[in-house]
Tab-separated table of C-alpha atoms in Angstrom:
chain	number	residue	atom	x	y	z
A	1	UNK	CA	7.594	-4.214	-16.352
A	2	UNK	CA	7.861	-1.638	-13.578
A	3	UNK	CA	10.752	-1.490	-11.330
A	4	UNK	CA	10.581	-0.176	-8.146
A	5	UNK	CA	13.439	0.659	-6.063
A	6	UNK	CA	15.791	-1.547	-8.277
A	7	UNK	CA	13.360	-4.416	-7.892
A	8	UNK	CA	11.532	-5.411	-11.293
A	9	UNK	CA	8.409	-6.877	-10.788
A	10	UNK	CA	6.573	-9.201	-13.472
A	11	UNK	CA	3.142	-7.561	-13.005
A	12	UNK	CA	1.347	-4.628	-13.255
A	13	UNK	CA	-1.108	-5.527	-10.421
A	14	UNK	CA	-0.455	-5.073	-6.655
A	15	UNK	CA	-3.199	-6.657	-4.867
A	16	UNK	CA	-4.422	-6.317	-1.110
A	17	UNK	CA	-4.944	-8.982	1.012
A	18	UNK	CA	-7.844	-7.815	3.058
A	19	UNK	CA	-11.675	-8.543	3.155
A	20	UNK	CA	-11.479	-12.035	1.175
A	21	UNK	CA	-14.400	-14.522	1.703
A	22	UNK	CA	-11.545	-16.888	2.723
A	23	UNK	CA	-7.938	-17.332	2.500
A	24	UNK	CA	-8.214	-20.030	-0.233
A	25	UNK	CA	-10.101	-17.371	-2.471
A	26	UNK	CA	-7.513	-14.856	-1.771
A	27	UNK	CA	-4.877	-17.304	-2.981
A	28	UNK	CA	-6.969	-18.061	-6.139
A	29	UNK	CA	-7.034	-14.273	-6.940
A	30	UNK	CA	-3.302	-14.002	-6.765
A	31	UNK	CA	-3.081	-17.160	-8.772
A	32	UNK	CA	-5.657	-16.167	-11.656
A	33	UNK	CA	-4.259	-12.670	-11.703
A	34	UNK	CA	-0.396	-12.947	-11.589
A	35	UNK	CA	-0.152	-9.909	-8.874
A	36	UNK	CA	3.395	-9.290	-8.099
A	37	UNK	CA	3.195	-7.558	-5.001
A	38	UNK	CA	0.715	-8.149	-1.857
A	39	UNK	CA	0.169	-5.382	0.531
A	40	UNK	CA	-0.362	-6.208	4.264
A	41	UNK	CA	-0.705	-4.590	7.467
A	42	UNK	CA	0.061	-4.858	11.337
A	43	UNK	CA	-2.499	-5.292	13.668
A	44	UNK	CA	-2.842	-5.933	17.562
A	45	UNK	CA	-2.427	-9.534	18.676
A	46	UNK	CA	-3.273	-10.997	21.854
A	47	UNK	CA	-0.960	-13.177	23.811
A	48	UNK	CA	-1.470	-16.869	22.508
A	49	UNK	CA	-3.562	-15.602	19.519
A	50	UNK	CA	-0.802	-16.650	16.857
A	51	UNK	CA	-2.783	-15.205	13.825
A	52	UNK	CA	0.193	-13.296	12.781
A	53	UNK	CA	2.256	-16.336	12.193
A	54	UNK	CA	-0.605	-18.179	10.333
A	55	UNK	CA	-0.993	-14.960	7.814
A	56	UNK	CA	2.668	-14.636	7.555
A	57	UNK	CA	2.971	-18.297	6.477
A	58	UNK	CA	0.019	-18.081	3.897
A	59	UNK	CA	1.727	-14.929	2.359
A	60	UNK	CA	4.968	-16.632	2.061
A	61	UNK	CA	2.995	-19.385	0.096
A	62	UNK	CA	2.002	-16.788	-2.484
A	63	UNK	CA	5.399	-16.204	-3.810
A	64	UNK	CA	5.161	-12.501	-4.186
A	65	UNK	CA	6.834	-9.303	-2.933
A	66	UNK	CA	5.222	-8.025	0.307
A	67	UNK	CA	4.483	-4.300	0.610
A	68	UNK	CA	3.538	-3.441	4.124
A	69	UNK	CA	1.253	-0.412	4.893
A	70	UNK	CA	0.595	2.053	7.576
A	71	UNK	CA	-3.178	2.034	7.263
A	72	UNK	CA	-5.227	3.908	9.394
A	73	UNK	CA	-2.338	6.009	10.844
A	74	UNK	CA	-3.544	9.776	11.160
A	75	UNK	CA	-0.207	11.289	12.553
A	76	UNK	CA	3.465	11.126	11.336
A	77	UNK	CA	4.600	9.368	14.628
A	78	UNK	CA	1.889	6.658	14.295
A	79	UNK	CA	3.115	6.222	10.687
A	80	UNK	CA	6.725	5.834	11.512
A	81	UNK	CA	6.386	3.434	14.411
A	82	UNK	CA	4.087	1.447	12.453
A	83	UNK	CA	6.614	1.240	9.375
A	84	UNK	CA	9.511	0.497	11.786
A	85	UNK	CA	7.333	-2.538	13.382
A	86	UNK	CA	6.215	-3.615	10.032
A	87	UNK	CA	9.891	-3.485	8.543
A	88	UNK	CA	10.894	-5.970	11.508
A	89	UNK	CA	7.747	-8.235	10.996
A	90	UNK	CA	7.861	-8.606	7.246
A	91	UNK	CA	11.605	-8.295	6.691
A	92	UNK	CA	11.396	-5.634	4.064
A	93	UNK	CA	12.543	-2.129	3.536
A	94	UNK	CA	9.430	-1.292	1.413
A	95	UNK	CA	6.516	0.655	3.123
A	96	UNK	CA	3.260	1.894	1.695
A	97	UNK	CA	3.098	5.074	3.532
A	98	UNK	CA	-0.087	6.234	4.521
A	99	UNK	CA	-0.905	9.250	6.510
A	100	UNK	CA	-4.542	9.684	6.683
A	101	UNK	CA	-5.928	13.441	6.995
A	102	UNK	CA	-9.636	13.081	6.844
A	103	UNK	CA	-11.886	10.615	8.286
A	104	UNK	CA	-14.678	10.603	5.739
A	105	UNK	CA	-12.558	10.637	2.520
A	106	UNK	CA	-9.442	8.925	3.911
A	107	UNK	CA	-7.712	11.622	1.976
A	108	UNK	CA	-3.852	11.631	2.714
A	109	UNK	CA	-2.603	14.200	5.130
A	110	UNK	CA	-0.030	15.923	2.542
A	111	UNK	CA	1.867	17.739	5.179
A	112	UNK	CA	2.464	14.548	7.212
A	113	UNK	CA	2.989	12.327	4.257
A	114	UNK	CA	5.995	14.515	3.414
A	115	UNK	CA	7.574	14.788	7.013
A	116	UNK	CA	6.945	10.871	7.557
A	117	UNK	CA	8.497	9.944	4.205
A	118	UNK	CA	11.670	12.137	4.782
A	119	UNK	CA	12.096	10.565	8.288
A	120	UNK	CA	11.387	7.036	6.874
A	121	UNK	CA	13.769	7.451	3.942
A	122	UNK	CA	16.485	8.767	6.078
A	123	UNK	CA	16.019	5.653	8.000
A	124	UNK	CA	16.708	3.207	5.359
A	125	UNK	CA	13.231	2.606	4.070
A	126	UNK	CA	12.050	2.694	0.528
A	127	UNK	CA	8.860	4.737	0.589
A	128	UNK	CA	5.567	3.943	-1.502
A	129	UNK	CA	3.622	7.027	-0.722
A	130	UNK	CA	-0.404	6.994	-1.112
A	131	UNK	CA	-0.888	10.491	-2.239
A	132	UNK	CA	-3.167	12.552	-4.075
A	133	UNK	CA	-2.401	13.893	-7.598
A	134	UNK	CA	-1.201	17.004	-6.653
A	135	UNK	CA	2.043	18.204	-8.443
A	136	UNK	CA	3.387	20.068	-5.565
A	137	UNK	CA	2.686	17.381	-3.061
A	138	UNK	CA	4.337	14.779	-5.443
A	139	UNK	CA	7.442	17.056	-6.205
A	140	UNK	CA	8.133	17.367	-2.445
A	141	UNK	CA	7.641	13.688	-1.773
A	142	UNK	CA	10.302	13.046	-4.604
A	143	UNK	CA	12.564	15.619	-2.873
A	144	UNK	CA	11.978	13.519	0.389
A	145	UNK	CA	13.470	10.749	-1.499
A	146	UNK	CA	10.143	8.742	-2.943
A	147	UNK	CA	11.071	7.185	-6.297
A	148	UNK	CA	7.551	5.781	-6.645
A	149	UNK	CA	4.487	8.017	-6.456
A	150	UNK	CA	1.010	6.310	-5.780
A	151	UNK	CA	-1.883	8.414	-6.095
A	152	UNK	CA	-5.631	7.719	-5.619
A	153	UNK	CA	-7.809	7.302	-8.323
A	154	UNK	CA	-10.557	8.037	-6.002
A	155	UNK	CA	-11.272	7.609	-2.308
A	156	UNK	CA	-10.331	4.266	-0.511
A	157	UNK	CA	-12.910	1.605	-1.188
A	158	UNK	CA	-15.233	3.516	-3.365
A	159	UNK	CA	-14.857	2.037	-6.711
A	160	UNK	CA	-15.421	5.376	-8.411
A	161	UNK	CA	-12.473	5.029	-10.755
A	162	UNK	CA	-10.153	7.899	-12.109
A	163	UNK	CA	-11.706	11.161	-10.656
A	164	UNK	CA	-9.216	13.540	-12.063
A	165	UNK	CA	-8.179	12.546	-15.304
A	166	UNK	CA	-6.532	15.689	-15.954
A	167	UNK	CA	-4.326	15.623	-12.735
A	168	UNK	CA	-3.425	11.889	-13.321
A	169	UNK	CA	-2.199	12.952	-16.963
A	170	UNK	CA	-0.110	16.166	-15.801
A	171	UNK	CA	1.319	14.100	-13.159
A	172	UNK	CA	2.481	11.381	-15.546
A	173	UNK	CA	3.828	14.248	-18.000
A	174	UNK	CA	5.542	15.772	-15.061
A	175	UNK	CA	7.419	12.761	-13.929
A	176	UNK	CA	7.957	10.737	-17.181
A	177	UNK	CA	10.588	8.251	-15.772
A	178	UNK	CA	9.114	7.910	-12.284
A	179	UNK	CA	6.901	4.571	-11.432
A	180	UNK	CA	3.469	5.866	-10.967
A	181	UNK	CA	0.939	3.696	-9.500
A	182	UNK	CA	-2.836	4.137	-9.232
A	183	UNK	CA	-3.639	3.367	-5.416
A	184	UNK	CA	-6.970	3.178	-4.377
A	185	UNK	CA	-10.651	3.912	-5.697
A	186	UNK	CA	-10.715	1.484	-8.804
A	187	UNK	CA	-14.009	-0.460	-8.936
A	188	UNK	CA	-14.180	-2.348	-12.317
A	189	UNK	CA	-11.469	-3.524	-14.982
A	190	UNK	CA	-11.932	-0.598	-17.641
A	191	UNK	CA	-10.814	1.931	-14.955
A	192	UNK	CA	-7.510	-0.076	-14.626
A	193	UNK	CA	-7.157	-0.210	-18.528
A	194	UNK	CA	-7.954	3.500	-18.751
A	195	UNK	CA	-4.846	3.995	-16.149
A	196	UNK	CA	-2.829	2.155	-18.455
A	197	UNK	CA	-3.750	4.132	-21.486
A	198	UNK	CA	-2.742	7.198	-19.435
A	199	UNK	CA	0.975	5.798	-19.272
A	200	UNK	CA	0.562	4.631	-15.686
A	201	UNK	CA	2.843	1.913	-14.567
A	202	UNK	CA	0.543	-0.104	-12.155
A	203	UNK	CA	-2.495	-0.102	-10.043
A	204	UNK	CA	-3.304	-1.483	-6.571
A	205	UNK	CA	-6.346	-2.942	-5.856
A	206	UNK	CA	-8.092	-4.369	-2.777
A	207	UNK	CA	-11.893	-3.703	-2.514
A	208	UNK	CA	-12.627	-4.170	-6.031
A	209	UNK	CA	-11.450	-7.695	-6.025
A	210	UNK	CA	-12.096	-8.880	-2.720
A	211	UNK	CA	-15.901	-7.483	-2.663
A	212	UNK	CA	-16.434	-8.683	-6.019
A	213	UNK	CA	-19.229	-11.802	-6.206
A	214	UNK	CA	-16.321	-13.956	-7.746
A	215	UNK	CA	-12.814	-12.387	-6.482
A	216	UNK	CA	-10.621	-14.607	-8.397
A	217	UNK	CA	-12.516	-13.858	-11.731
A	218	UNK	CA	-12.453	-10.096	-10.979
A	219	UNK	CA	-8.534	-10.343	-10.151
A	220	UNK	CA	-8.266	-12.150	-13.654
A	221	UNK	CA	-10.407	-9.410	-15.291
A	222	UNK	CA	-8.087	-6.786	-13.845
A	223	UNK	CA	-5.255	-8.325	-15.016
A	224	UNK	CA	-6.373	-8.749	-18.575
A	225	UNK	CA	-7.469	-5.256	-18.421
A	226	UNK	CA	-3.955	-4.090	-17.263
A	227	UNK	CA	-2.509	-6.110	-20.269
A	228	UNK	CA	-4.761	-4.662	-22.878
A	229	UNK	CA	-4.464	-1.012	-21.613
A	230	UNK	CA	-0.772	-1.086	-21.679
A	231	UNK	CA	-0.705	-2.600	-25.028
A	232	UNK	CA	-2.717	0.115	-26.187
A	233	UNK	CA	-0.805	2.950	-24.541
A	234	UNK	CA	2.553	1.419	-25.966
A	235	UNK	CA	1.031	1.142	-29.479
A	236	UNK	CA	0.689	5.052	-29.674
A	237	UNK	CA	-3.101	5.613	-30.045
A	238	UNK	CA	-4.501	7.722	-32.596
A	239	UNK	CA	-5.497	11.455	-31.844
A	240	UNK	CA	-8.988	11.883	-31.061
A	241	UNK	CA	-11.184	14.382	-33.235
A	242	UNK	CA	-14.085	16.237	-33.303
A	243	UNK	CA	-15.408	15.768	-36.927
A	244	UNK	CA	-16.279	12.445	-38.632
A	245	UNK	CA	-13.560	11.178	-41.205
A	246	UNK	CA	-14.889	7.867	-42.998
A	247	UNK	CA	-12.571	5.042	-42.752
A	248	UNK	CA	-13.957	3.365	-45.835
A	249	UNK	CA	-12.144	4.775	-48.969
A	250	UNK	CA	-14.395	7.447	-50.695
A	251	UNK	CA	-12.870	6.915	-54.149
A	252	UNK	CA	-14.881	4.617	-56.405
A	253	UNK	CA	-18.303	4.612	-54.332
A	254	UNK	CA	-21.006	3.642	-56.416
A	255	UNK	CA	-23.771	6.319	-57.476
A	256	UNK	CA	-21.277	9.036	-57.543
B	1	UNK	CA	2.307	-1.685	38.130
B	2	UNK	CA	-0.336	-0.239	35.943
B	3	UNK	CA	0.191	-0.239	32.228
B	4	UNK	CA	-1.580	-0.432	28.970
B	5	UNK	CA	-1.284	-3.027	26.570
B	6	UNK	CA	-2.818	-2.874	23.344
B	7	UNK	CA	-5.239	-0.322	24.610
B	8	UNK	CA	-6.503	-2.295	27.613
B	9	UNK	CA	-5.145	-1.216	30.885
B	10	UNK	CA	-3.479	-3.990	32.837
B	11	UNK	CA	-1.793	-4.909	36.325
B	12	UNK	CA	1.663	-6.611	35.452
B	13	UNK	CA	4.809	-7.920	37.666
B	14	UNK	CA	7.048	-7.820	34.585
B	15	UNK	CA	9.752	-5.060	34.648
B	16	UNK	CA	10.915	-5.299	31.185
B	17	UNK	CA	9.101	-5.659	27.809
B	18	UNK	CA	10.504	-9.162	27.381
B	19	UNK	CA	9.333	-10.303	30.536
B	20	UNK	CA	5.772	-8.739	29.559
B	21	UNK	CA	5.483	-11.040	26.490
B	22	UNK	CA	6.542	-13.998	28.370
B	23	UNK	CA	3.937	-13.125	31.208
B	24	UNK	CA	1.141	-12.574	28.552
B	25	UNK	CA	1.819	-15.521	26.653
B	26	UNK	CA	3.429	-14.274	23.719
B	27	UNK	CA	6.235	-16.612	23.701
B	28	UNK	CA	7.925	-17.029	20.339
B	29	UNK	CA	4.990	-15.417	18.541
B	30	UNK	CA	5.909	-13.286	15.310
B	31	UNK	CA	5.206	-9.945	17.088
B	32	UNK	CA	6.632	-6.451	16.829
B	33	UNK	CA	6.665	-3.762	19.577
B	34	UNK	CA	6.355	-0.177	20.670
B	35	UNK	CA	6.328	1.679	23.880
B	36	UNK	CA	4.733	5.012	24.048
B	37	UNK	CA	4.480	5.190	20.362
B	38	UNK	CA	8.457	4.412	19.806
B	39	UNK	CA	9.356	1.294	18.253
B	40	UNK	CA	11.283	-1.371	20.248
B	41	UNK	CA	13.173	-3.816	18.177
B	42	UNK	CA	13.044	-7.341	19.232
B	43	UNK	CA	16.763	-7.405	20.276
B	44	UNK	CA	16.189	-4.506	22.725
B	45	UNK	CA	13.193	-5.856	24.582
B	46	UNK	CA	15.534	-7.512	27.226
B	47	UNK	CA	16.626	-3.899	28.099
B	48	UNK	CA	13.295	-2.136	27.648
B	49	UNK	CA	12.260	-1.354	31.131
B	50	UNK	CA	8.424	-0.843	32.009
B	51	UNK	CA	7.243	2.227	34.093
B	52	UNK	CA	4.106	2.940	35.305
B	53	UNK	CA	1.377	4.133	32.865
B	54	UNK	CA	3.643	2.868	29.807
B	55	UNK	CA	1.536	2.389	26.845
B	56	UNK	CA	2.555	-0.792	24.997
B	57	UNK	CA	1.686	-2.046	21.546
B	58	UNK	CA	2.035	-5.450	20.378
B	59	UNK	CA	1.383	-6.278	16.680
B	60	UNK	CA	1.598	-9.010	14.272
B	61	UNK	CA	1.225	-9.352	10.324
B	62	UNK	CA	-2.445	-9.065	9.120
B	63	UNK	CA	-4.397	-8.638	6.082
B	64	UNK	CA	-4.034	-5.051	4.581
B	65	UNK	CA	-4.960	-3.038	1.548
Protein backbone atom coordinates (compact mmCIF):
# COMPACT_ATOMS: atom_id res chain seq x y z
CA UNK A 1 0.00 0.00 0.00
CA UNK A 2 1.22 3.53 -0.65
CA UNK A 3 3.34 5.39 1.88
CA UNK A 4 3.26 9.17 1.91
CA UNK A 5 5.97 10.89 3.93
CA UNK A 6 6.47 7.81 6.14
CA UNK A 7 2.74 7.30 6.68
CA UNK A 8 1.38 4.10 5.17
CA UNK A 9 -2.23 4.30 4.05
CA UNK A 10 -4.34 1.17 3.74
CA UNK A 11 -6.12 2.21 0.54
CA UNK A 12 -5.24 3.38 -2.94
CA UNK A 13 -8.20 5.73 -2.96
CA UNK A 14 -8.20 9.35 -1.85
CA UNK A 15 -11.71 10.78 -1.82
CA UNK A 16 -12.88 14.35 -1.89
CA UNK A 17 -15.61 15.52 0.47
CA UNK A 18 -17.39 18.12 -1.71
CA UNK A 19 -20.60 18.09 -3.75
CA UNK A 20 -22.32 15.06 -2.15
CA UNK A 21 -26.12 15.08 -1.91
CA UNK A 22 -25.87 14.77 1.89
CA UNK A 23 -23.36 14.13 4.70
CA UNK A 24 -24.85 10.67 5.17
CA UNK A 25 -24.15 9.76 1.54
CA UNK A 26 -20.62 11.12 1.88
CA UNK A 27 -20.05 8.90 4.90
CA UNK A 28 -21.50 5.90 3.07
CA UNK A 29 -19.17 6.51 0.11
CA UNK A 30 -16.18 6.41 2.43
CA UNK A 31 -17.45 3.32 4.18
CA UNK A 32 -18.14 1.32 1.03
CA UNK A 33 -14.92 2.33 -0.73
CA UNK A 34 -12.56 2.07 2.23
CA UNK A 35 -10.89 5.30 1.09
CA UNK A 36 -7.96 6.10 3.36
CA UNK A 37 -7.59 9.82 2.83
CA UNK A 38 -10.20 12.60 2.71
CA UNK A 39 -9.43 15.88 1.01
CA UNK A 40 -10.84 19.00 2.65
CA UNK A 41 -10.57 22.75 2.29
CA UNK A 42 -10.88 26.00 4.20
CA UNK A 43 -13.47 28.62 3.32
CA UNK A 44 -14.75 31.87 4.77
CA UNK A 45 -16.99 31.55 7.81
CA UNK A 46 -19.32 34.17 9.27
CA UNK A 47 -19.49 34.91 12.99
CA UNK A 48 -21.91 32.56 14.73
CA UNK A 49 -22.09 30.25 11.70
CA UNK A 50 -20.16 27.34 13.29
CA UNK A 51 -20.34 25.27 10.08
CA UNK A 52 -16.64 24.52 10.31
CA UNK A 53 -16.96 22.77 13.64
CA UNK A 54 -19.81 20.60 12.37
CA UNK A 55 -17.84 19.61 9.28
CA UNK A 56 -14.74 18.93 11.36
CA UNK A 57 -16.73 16.62 13.65
CA UNK A 58 -18.15 14.74 10.68
CA UNK A 59 -14.71 14.22 9.13
CA UNK A 60 -13.39 13.01 12.47
CA UNK A 61 -16.08 10.32 12.50
CA UNK A 62 -14.82 8.95 9.16
CA UNK A 63 -11.60 7.79 10.82
CA UNK A 64 -9.39 8.60 7.82
CA UNK A 65 -6.33 10.74 7.16
CA UNK A 66 -7.14 14.32 6.25
CA UNK A 67 -5.47 16.10 3.34
CA UNK A 68 -6.29 19.85 3.23
CA UNK A 69 -6.11 21.55 -0.15
CA UNK A 70 -5.41 25.05 -1.38
CA UNK A 71 -8.12 24.82 -4.04
CA UNK A 72 -8.90 28.00 -5.90
CA UNK A 73 -5.64 29.74 -5.08
CA UNK A 74 -4.16 31.54 -8.08
CA UNK A 75 -1.03 32.99 -6.48
CA UNK A 76 1.85 31.68 -4.40
CA UNK A 77 0.92 34.06 -1.60
CA UNK A 78 -2.68 32.88 -1.46
CA UNK A 79 -1.65 29.23 -1.56
CA UNK A 80 0.97 29.56 1.17
CA UNK A 81 -1.34 31.49 3.50
CA UNK A 82 -4.20 29.07 2.84
CA UNK A 83 -1.90 26.13 3.62
CA UNK A 84 -0.84 27.76 6.87
CA UNK A 85 -4.44 28.36 7.91
CA UNK A 86 -5.34 24.78 6.99
CA UNK A 87 -2.45 23.39 9.02
CA UNK A 88 -3.74 25.14 12.12
CA UNK A 89 -7.33 24.04 11.53
CA UNK A 90 -6.70 20.42 10.58
CA UNK A 91 -3.59 19.84 12.69
CA UNK A 92 -1.59 18.20 9.91
CA UNK A 93 1.55 19.04 7.96
CA UNK A 94 0.06 17.50 4.84
CA UNK A 95 -1.18 19.85 2.15
CA UNK A 96 -2.54 19.20 -1.32
CA UNK A 97 -0.97 22.17 -3.02
CA UNK A 98 -2.96 23.76 -5.82
CA UNK A 99 -1.75 26.90 -7.55
CA UNK A 100 -4.14 27.39 -10.44
CA UNK A 101 -2.75 29.01 -13.55
CA UNK A 102 -5.64 28.98 -15.99
CA UNK A 103 -9.26 29.76 -15.25
CA UNK A 104 -10.83 27.58 -17.97
CA UNK A 105 -8.80 24.41 -17.56
CA UNK A 106 -7.89 24.86 -13.87
CA UNK A 107 -4.44 23.86 -15.09
CA UNK A 108 -1.69 24.19 -12.45
CA UNK A 109 0.66 27.17 -12.68
CA UNK A 110 3.93 25.22 -12.78
CA UNK A 111 6.11 28.19 -11.87
CA UNK A 112 4.02 29.24 -8.89
CA UNK A 113 3.61 25.61 -7.86
CA UNK A 114 7.36 25.03 -7.54
CA UNK A 115 7.86 28.30 -5.67
CA UNK A 116 5.03 27.56 -3.23
CA UNK A 117 6.21 23.97 -2.75
CA UNK A 118 9.67 25.21 -1.79
CA UNK A 119 8.31 27.77 0.68
CA UNK A 120 5.96 25.27 2.30
CA UNK A 121 8.56 22.49 2.50
CA UNK A 122 10.96 24.90 4.20
CA UNK A 123 8.13 25.72 6.63
CA UNK A 124 7.74 22.08 7.62
CA UNK A 125 4.88 21.08 5.33
CA UNK A 126 4.66 17.75 3.55
CA UNK A 127 3.49 18.81 0.14
CA UNK A 128 1.24 16.82 -2.23
CA UNK A 129 1.44 18.96 -5.38
CA UNK A 130 -1.41 18.96 -7.89
CA UNK A 131 0.66 19.09 -11.07
CA UNK A 132 0.73 18.11 -14.70
CA UNK A 133 2.66 15.11 -16.01
CA UNK A 134 5.47 17.35 -17.29
CA UNK A 135 8.76 15.64 -16.42
CA UNK A 136 10.74 18.82 -15.89
CA UNK A 137 8.09 20.31 -13.63
CA UNK A 138 8.01 17.10 -11.62
CA UNK A 139 11.78 17.09 -11.27
CA UNK A 140 11.65 20.66 -9.97
CA UNK A 141 8.94 19.70 -7.49
CA UNK A 142 11.08 16.86 -6.18
CA UNK A 143 14.03 19.22 -5.91
CA UNK A 144 11.76 21.55 -3.93
CA UNK A 145 11.17 18.75 -1.43
CA UNK A 146 8.03 16.98 -2.67
CA UNK A 147 8.04 13.24 -1.93
CA UNK A 148 4.80 12.51 -3.73
CA UNK A 149 3.50 13.81 -7.05
CA UNK A 150 -0.13 14.17 -8.08
CA UNK A 151 -0.44 14.69 -11.83
CA UNK A 152 -3.84 15.31 -13.37
CA UNK A 153 -5.45 12.71 -15.57
CA UNK A 154 -7.58 15.43 -17.16
CA UNK A 155 -8.84 18.83 -16.01
CA UNK A 156 -10.67 18.88 -12.67
CA UNK A 157 -14.28 17.80 -12.86
CA UNK A 158 -14.25 16.72 -16.51
CA UNK A 159 -14.36 12.94 -16.15
CA UNK A 160 -12.28 12.60 -19.31
CA UNK A 161 -9.89 10.06 -17.80
CA UNK A 162 -6.20 9.74 -18.61
CA UNK A 163 -5.52 12.25 -21.37
CA UNK A 164 -1.82 11.62 -21.84
CA UNK A 165 -0.98 7.96 -21.39
CA UNK A 166 2.50 8.38 -22.83
CA UNK A 167 3.29 11.24 -20.45
CA UNK A 168 1.98 9.33 -17.44
CA UNK A 169 3.99 6.23 -18.43
CA UNK A 170 7.11 8.36 -18.80
CA UNK A 171 6.57 9.91 -15.40
CA UNK A 172 6.18 6.47 -13.79
CA UNK A 173 9.36 5.26 -15.48
CA UNK A 174 11.23 8.41 -14.48
CA UNK A 175 10.25 8.20 -10.80
CA UNK A 176 10.03 4.46 -10.09
CA UNK A 177 10.14 4.83 -6.30
CA UNK A 178 8.08 7.96 -5.70
CA UNK A 179 4.38 7.69 -4.82
CA UNK A 180 2.43 8.89 -7.86
CA UNK A 181 -1.25 9.72 -7.58
CA UNK A 182 -3.64 10.57 -10.41
CA UNK A 183 -5.39 13.66 -9.14
CA UNK A 184 -8.37 14.93 -11.07
CA UNK A 185 -10.18 14.15 -14.28
CA UNK A 186 -11.36 10.59 -13.71
CA UNK A 187 -14.99 9.77 -14.41
CA UNK A 188 -15.49 6.00 -14.34
CA UNK A 189 -13.81 3.04 -12.59
CA UNK A 190 -12.13 1.64 -15.71
CA UNK A 191 -9.98 4.78 -15.85
CA UNK A 192 -8.81 4.15 -12.30
CA UNK A 193 -7.98 0.55 -13.21
CA UNK A 194 -5.96 1.86 -16.14
CA UNK A 195 -4.03 4.17 -13.80
CA UNK A 196 -3.19 1.17 -11.65
CA UNK A 197 -2.10 -0.84 -14.71
CA UNK A 198 0.32 2.00 -15.52
CA UNK A 199 1.86 1.44 -12.09
CA UNK A 200 0.37 4.45 -10.35
CA UNK A 201 0.06 4.18 -6.60
CA UNK A 202 -3.34 5.79 -6.01
CA UNK A 203 -6.03 8.03 -7.42
CA UNK A 204 -7.84 11.01 -5.99
CA UNK A 205 -11.52 11.40 -6.87
CA UNK A 206 -14.29 13.76 -6.00
CA UNK A 207 -16.71 14.73 -8.75
CA UNK A 208 -16.84 11.22 -10.28
CA UNK A 209 -18.19 9.86 -7.02
CA UNK A 210 -20.14 12.80 -5.62
CA UNK A 211 -21.99 13.52 -8.86
CA UNK A 212 -22.81 9.90 -9.68
CA UNK A 213 -26.46 8.89 -9.38
CA UNK A 214 -25.46 6.59 -6.53
CA UNK A 215 -22.26 8.01 -5.02
CA UNK A 216 -21.66 5.20 -2.54
CA UNK A 217 -21.98 2.52 -5.22
CA UNK A 218 -19.65 4.46 -7.51
CA UNK A 219 -17.10 4.81 -4.71
CA UNK A 220 -17.16 1.06 -4.20
CA UNK A 221 -16.89 0.53 -7.95
CA UNK A 222 -13.75 2.64 -8.04
CA UNK A 223 -12.31 0.78 -5.05
CA UNK A 224 -12.80 -2.55 -6.81
CA UNK A 225 -11.34 -1.19 -10.05
CA UNK A 226 -8.26 -0.03 -8.16
CA UNK A 227 -7.83 -3.47 -6.68
CA UNK A 228 -8.29 -5.16 -10.06
CA UNK A 229 -5.92 -2.80 -11.85
CA UNK A 230 -3.25 -3.11 -9.21
CA UNK A 231 -3.45 -6.91 -9.25
CA UNK A 232 -3.04 -6.81 -13.01
CA UNK A 233 -0.02 -4.55 -12.73
CA UNK A 234 1.64 -6.74 -10.13
CA UNK A 235 0.90 -9.87 -12.15
CA UNK A 236 3.24 -8.73 -14.96
CA UNK A 237 0.93 -8.46 -17.98
CA UNK A 238 1.70 -10.02 -21.35
CA UNK A 239 3.17 -7.86 -24.10
CA UNK A 240 0.63 -6.72 -26.71
CA UNK A 241 1.36 -7.77 -30.30
CA UNK A 242 -0.03 -6.89 -33.68
CA UNK A 243 -0.39 -10.37 -35.20
CA UNK A 244 -2.83 -12.99 -33.96
CA UNK A 245 -1.42 -16.01 -32.17
CA UNK A 246 -3.69 -19.02 -31.50
CA UNK A 247 -4.19 -19.82 -27.87
CA UNK A 248 -5.65 -23.28 -28.54
CA UNK A 249 -2.97 -25.86 -29.49
CA UNK A 250 -2.48 -26.16 -33.23
CA UNK A 251 -1.09 -29.68 -32.94
CA UNK A 252 -3.75 -32.38 -33.16
CA UNK A 253 -6.39 -30.27 -34.87
CA UNK A 254 -8.89 -32.41 -36.83
CA UNK A 255 -9.04 -32.33 -40.64
CA UNK A 256 -5.30 -31.66 -41.03
CA UNK B 1 -12.09 52.16 11.83
CA UNK B 2 -12.95 50.72 8.45
CA UNK B 3 -11.61 47.28 7.60
CA UNK B 4 -12.58 44.45 5.29
CA UNK B 5 -13.66 41.12 6.80
CA UNK B 6 -14.04 38.20 4.43
CA UNK B 7 -14.40 40.56 1.52
CA UNK B 8 -17.02 42.82 3.10
CA UNK B 9 -16.22 46.38 4.21
CA UNK B 10 -17.06 46.89 7.87
CA UNK B 11 -16.77 49.40 10.68
CA UNK B 12 -15.19 48.04 13.85
CA UNK B 13 -14.23 49.27 17.29
CA UNK B 14 -11.89 46.30 17.79
CA UNK B 15 -8.22 47.21 18.07
CA UNK B 16 -6.88 43.66 17.82
CA UNK B 17 -7.72 40.60 15.77
CA UNK B 18 -8.68 38.75 18.93
CA UNK B 19 -11.14 41.53 19.85
CA UNK B 20 -12.58 41.51 16.32
CA UNK B 21 -13.38 37.80 16.56
CA UNK B 22 -15.19 38.36 19.86
CA UNK B 23 -17.01 41.43 18.51
CA UNK B 24 -18.25 39.51 15.48
CA UNK B 25 -19.48 36.47 17.39
CA UNK B 26 -16.83 33.91 16.55
CA UNK B 27 -16.24 33.06 20.22
CA UNK B 28 -14.64 29.62 20.42
CA UNK B 29 -15.38 28.79 16.77
CA UNK B 30 -12.86 26.62 14.93
CA UNK B 31 -11.43 29.28 12.61
CA UNK B 32 -8.07 30.34 11.23
CA UNK B 33 -7.10 33.90 10.38
CA UNK B 34 -5.03 36.01 8.05
CA UNK B 35 -4.49 39.77 7.85
CA UNK B 36 -3.51 41.30 4.53
CA UNK B 37 -2.86 37.80 3.15
CA UNK B 38 -0.44 36.92 5.97
CA UNK B 39 -1.35 34.05 8.27
CA UNK B 40 -1.90 35.01 11.92
CA UNK B 41 -1.72 31.99 14.25
CA UNK B 42 -4.40 31.76 16.92
CA UNK B 43 -1.87 32.40 19.70
CA UNK B 44 -0.83 35.72 18.13
CA UNK B 45 -4.32 37.17 17.60
CA UNK B 46 -4.27 39.21 20.85
CA UNK B 47 -1.06 40.91 19.66
CA UNK B 48 -2.24 41.47 16.10
CA UNK B 49 -3.27 45.13 16.02
CA UNK B 50 -5.75 46.19 13.35
CA UNK B 51 -5.22 49.22 11.16
CA UNK B 52 -7.46 51.22 8.84
CA UNK B 53 -7.97 49.35 5.59
CA UNK B 54 -6.77 45.96 6.83
CA UNK B 55 -8.11 42.95 4.97
CA UNK B 56 -9.01 40.19 7.41
CA UNK B 57 -9.79 36.63 6.38
CA UNK B 58 -11.55 34.26 8.80
CA UNK B 59 -11.88 30.69 7.52
CA UNK B 60 -13.07 27.34 8.83
CA UNK B 61 -12.93 23.69 7.73
CA UNK B 62 -15.05 22.92 4.67
CA UNK B 63 -15.66 20.25 2.06
CA UNK B 64 -12.96 20.01 -0.58
CA UNK B 65 -11.73 17.96 -3.49
